[in-house]
């Protein structure tokens, strides 16, 4: 149900027949995430930059994130540096955003690293 907490939901398999979220629907989902996430102009990707104390904490985050991506079979693009990780989610199968992108984003926000 739409009211359920995103972080408690599981990703659902998508294929090319799954309709992408409209930019308006994506904006609504964006409001349910912690601060820092933004959507690109064309509504096909969400992005957030996470900052950490040092490389150890950055990699702890990346490893925890990788486990979530593996469990959900939904994978972000990452830019990793010494104390930062930029996370981008889009649903490749549809060339846009699906609820899976927001479910994974909410789970990652919940990591608290
Ligand atoms: C077969 C497998 O489930 C698909 O290739 C999954 C894997 N991870 C994925 N990750 C993302 N971000 N989008 C996808 O469409 C996607 N598809």
PDB file of N, CA and C in Angstrom, residues 6-7 11 29-30 32-34 37 46-48 50 61 68 72 74 76 87-89 99-111:
ATOM      1  N   UNK A   6       8.318   3.093   3.084  1.00  0.00           N
ATOM      2  CA  UNK A   6       9.118   2.616   1.956  1.00  0.00           C
ATOM      3  C   UNK A   6      10.201   1.646   2.419  1.00  0.00           C
ATOM      4  N   UNK A   7      10.834   1.965   3.541  1.00  0.00           N
ATOM      5  CA  UNK A   7      11.974   1.149   3.987  1.00  0.00           C
ATOM      6  C   UNK A   7      11.564  -0.275   4.374  1.00  0.00           C
ATOM      7  N   UNK A  11      11.568  -4.631  -3.103  1.00  0.00           N
ATOM      8  CA  UNK A  11      11.505  -4.289  -4.523  1.00  0.00           C
ATOM      9  C   UNK A  11      10.738  -5.367  -5.279  1.00  0.00           C
ATOM     10  N   UNK A  29       6.936  10.805  -4.177  1.00  0.00           N
ATOM     11  CA  UNK A  29       7.753   9.795  -3.495  1.00  0.00           C
ATOM     12  C   UNK A  29       8.998  10.429  -2.874  1.00  0.00           C
ATOM     13  N   UNK A  30       9.559  11.416  -3.581  1.00  0.00           N
ATOM     14  CA  UNK A  30      10.761  12.117  -3.089  1.00  0.00           C
ATOM     15  C   UNK A  30      10.512  12.732  -1.711  1.00  0.00           C
ATOM     16  N   UNK A  32       8.855  11.564   0.609  1.00  0.00           N
ATOM     17  CA  UNK A  32       8.803  10.542   1.660  1.00  0.00           C
ATOM     18  C   UNK A  32      10.203  10.113   2.106  1.00  0.00           C
ATOM     19  N   UNK A  33      11.232  10.578   1.384  1.00  0.00           N
ATOM     20  CA  UNK A  33      12.606  10.216   1.731  1.00  0.00           C
ATOM     21  C   UNK A  33      13.208  11.244   2.682  1.00  0.00           C
ATOM     22  N   UNK A  34      14.313  10.851   3.354  1.00  0.00           N
ATOM     23  CA  UNK A  34      15.074  11.807   4.156  1.00  0.00           C
ATOM     24  C   UNK A  34      15.605  12.906   3.239  1.00  0.00           C
ATOM     25  N   UNK A  37      17.958  13.929  -1.126  1.00  0.00           N
ATOM     26  CA  UNK A  37      17.710  13.305  -2.423  1.00  0.00           C
ATOM     27  C   UNK A  37      17.141  14.331  -3.380  1.00  0.00           C
ATOM     28  N   UNK A  46      17.150   9.548  -9.332  1.00  0.00           N
ATOM     29  CA  UNK A  46      17.297  10.270  -8.062  1.00  0.00           C
ATOM     30  C   UNK A  46      18.730  10.108  -7.584  1.00  0.00           C
ATOM     31  N   UNK A  47      19.177  11.104  -6.826  1.00  0.00           N
ATOM     32  CA  UNK A  47      20.597  11.192  -6.470  1.00  0.00           C
ATOM     33  C   UNK A  47      20.756  11.789  -5.079  1.00  0.00           C
ATOM     34  N   UNK A  48      21.748  11.291  -4.325  1.00  0.00           N
ATOM     35  CA  UNK A  48      22.085  11.891  -3.021  1.00  0.00           C
ATOM     36  C   UNK A  48      23.566  11.709  -2.758  1.00  0.00           C
ATOM     37  N   UNK A  50      26.319  11.342   0.106  1.00  0.00           N
ATOM     38  CA  UNK A  50      26.516  11.019   1.511  1.00  0.00           C
ATOM     39  C   UNK A  50      27.961  11.354   1.886  1.00  0.00           C
ATOM     40  N   UNK A  61      29.666   2.043   4.599  1.00  0.00           N
ATOM     41  CA  UNK A  61      28.399   2.426   3.952  1.00  0.00           C
ATOM     42  C   UNK A  61      28.253   1.720   2.607  1.00  0.00           C
ATOM     43  N   UNK A  68      22.236  -4.429   0.494  1.00  0.00           N
ATOM     44  CA  UNK A  68      20.827  -4.078   0.237  1.00  0.00           C
ATOM     45  C   UNK A  68      20.522  -4.246  -1.251  1.00  0.00           C
ATOM     46  N   UNK A  72      17.808  -6.827  -2.783  1.00  0.00           N
ATOM     47  CA  UNK A  72      16.635  -6.292  -3.496  1.00  0.00           C
ATOM     48  C   UNK A  72      16.740  -6.493  -5.011  1.00  0.00           C
ATOM     49  N   UNK A  74      18.322  -4.673  -7.009  1.00  0.00           N
ATOM     50  CA  UNK A  74      18.137  -3.341  -7.592  1.00  0.00           C
ATOM     51  C   UNK A  74      19.402  -2.549  -7.259  1.00  0.00           C
ATOM     52  N   UNK A  76      22.332   0.568  -7.597  1.00  0.00           N
ATOM     53  CA  UNK A  76      22.592   1.983  -7.896  1.00  0.00           C
ATOM     54  C   UNK A  76      23.876   2.165  -8.703  1.00  0.00           C
ATOM     55  N   UNK A  87      25.156   8.479  -4.621  1.00  0.00           N
ATOM     56  CA  UNK A  87      24.304   7.333  -4.975  1.00  0.00           C
ATOM     57  C   UNK A  87      23.249   7.807  -5.977  1.00  0.00           C
ATOM     58  N   UNK A  88      23.156   7.080  -7.087  1.00  0.00           N
ATOM     59  CA  UNK A  88      22.139   7.395  -8.104  1.00  0.00           C
ATOM     60  C   UNK A  88      21.296   6.159  -8.352  1.00  0.00           C
ATOM     61  N   UNK A  89      19.997   6.336  -8.291  1.00  0.00           N
ATOM     62  CA  UNK A  89      19.095   5.241  -8.608  1.00  0.00           C
ATOM     63  C   UNK A  89      18.218   5.585  -9.804  1.00  0.00           C
ATOM     64  N   UNK A  99       9.035   2.545  -8.275  1.00  0.00           N
ATOM     65  CA  UNK A  99       8.972   2.567  -6.810  1.00  0.00           C
ATOM     66  C   UNK A  99      10.209   1.901  -6.211  1.00  0.00           C
ATOM     67  N   UNK A 100      10.832   0.968  -6.946  1.00  0.00           N
ATOM     68  CA  UNK A 100      12.039   0.291  -6.445  1.00  0.00           C
ATOM     69  C   UNK A 100      13.152   1.281  -6.100  1.00  0.00           C
ATOM     70  N   UNK A 101      13.285   2.335  -6.891  1.00  0.00           N
ATOM     71  CA  UNK A 101      14.327   3.332  -6.633  1.00  0.00           C
ATOM     72  C   UNK A 101      14.114   3.996  -5.273  1.00  0.00           C
ATOM     73  N   UNK A 102      12.872   4.240  -4.940  1.00  0.00           N
ATOM     74  CA  UNK A 102      12.554   4.922  -3.677  1.00  0.00           C
ATOM     75  C   UNK A 102      12.626   3.957  -2.502  1.00  0.00           C
ATOM     76  N   UNK A 103      12.266   2.699  -2.731  1.00  0.00           N
ATOM     77  CA  UNK A 103      12.388   1.685  -1.673  1.00  0.00           C
ATOM     78  C   UNK A 103      13.859   1.529  -1.283  1.00  0.00           C
ATOM     79  N   UNK A 104      14.742   1.400  -2.269  1.00  0.00           N
ATOM     80  CA  UNK A 104      16.176   1.260  -1.969  1.00  0.00           C
ATOM     81  C   UNK A 104      16.734   2.519  -1.330  1.00  0.00           C
ATOM     82  N   UNK A 105      16.323   3.677  -1.809  1.00  0.00           N
ATOM     83  CA  UNK A 105      16.795   4.942  -1.224  1.00  0.00           C
ATOM     84  C   UNK A 105      16.408   5.008   0.256  1.00  0.00           C
ATOM     85  N   UNK A 106      15.177   4.622   0.586  1.00  0.00           N
ATOM     86  CA  UNK A 106      14.712   4.668   1.981  1.00  0.00           C
ATOM     87  C   UNK A 106      15.495   3.682   2.841  1.00  0.00           C
ATOM     88  N   UNK A 107      15.804   2.510   2.307  1.00  0.00           N
ATOM     89  CA  UNK A 107      16.579   1.520   3.068  1.00  0.00           C
ATOM     90  C   UNK A 107      17.993   2.038   3.333  1.00  0.00           C
ATOM     91  N   UNK A 108      18.566   2.720   2.364  1.00  0.00           N
ATOM     92  CA  UNK A 108      19.923   3.261   2.509  1.00  0.00           C
ATOM     93  C   UNK A 108      19.942   4.409   3.524  1.00  0.00           C
ATOM     94  N   UNK A 109      18.925   5.256   3.469  1.00  0.00           N
ATOM     95  CA  UNK A 109      18.823   6.331   4.461  1.00  0.00           C
ATOM     96  C   UNK A 109      18.752   5.763   5.875  1.00  0.00           C
ATOM     97  N   UNK A 110      18.210   4.571   6.009  1.00  0.00           N
ATOM     98  CA  UNK A 110      17.998   3.957   7.319  1.00  0.00           C
ATOM     99  C   UNK A 110      19.279   3.325   7.875  1.00  0.00           C
ATOM    100  N   UNK A 111      20.369   3.308   7.097  1.00  0.00           N
ATOM    101  CA  UNK A 111      21.581   2.615   7.534  1.00  0.00           C
ATOM    102  C   UNK A 111      22.246   3.297   8.736  1.00  0.00           C
TER     103      UNK A 111
END
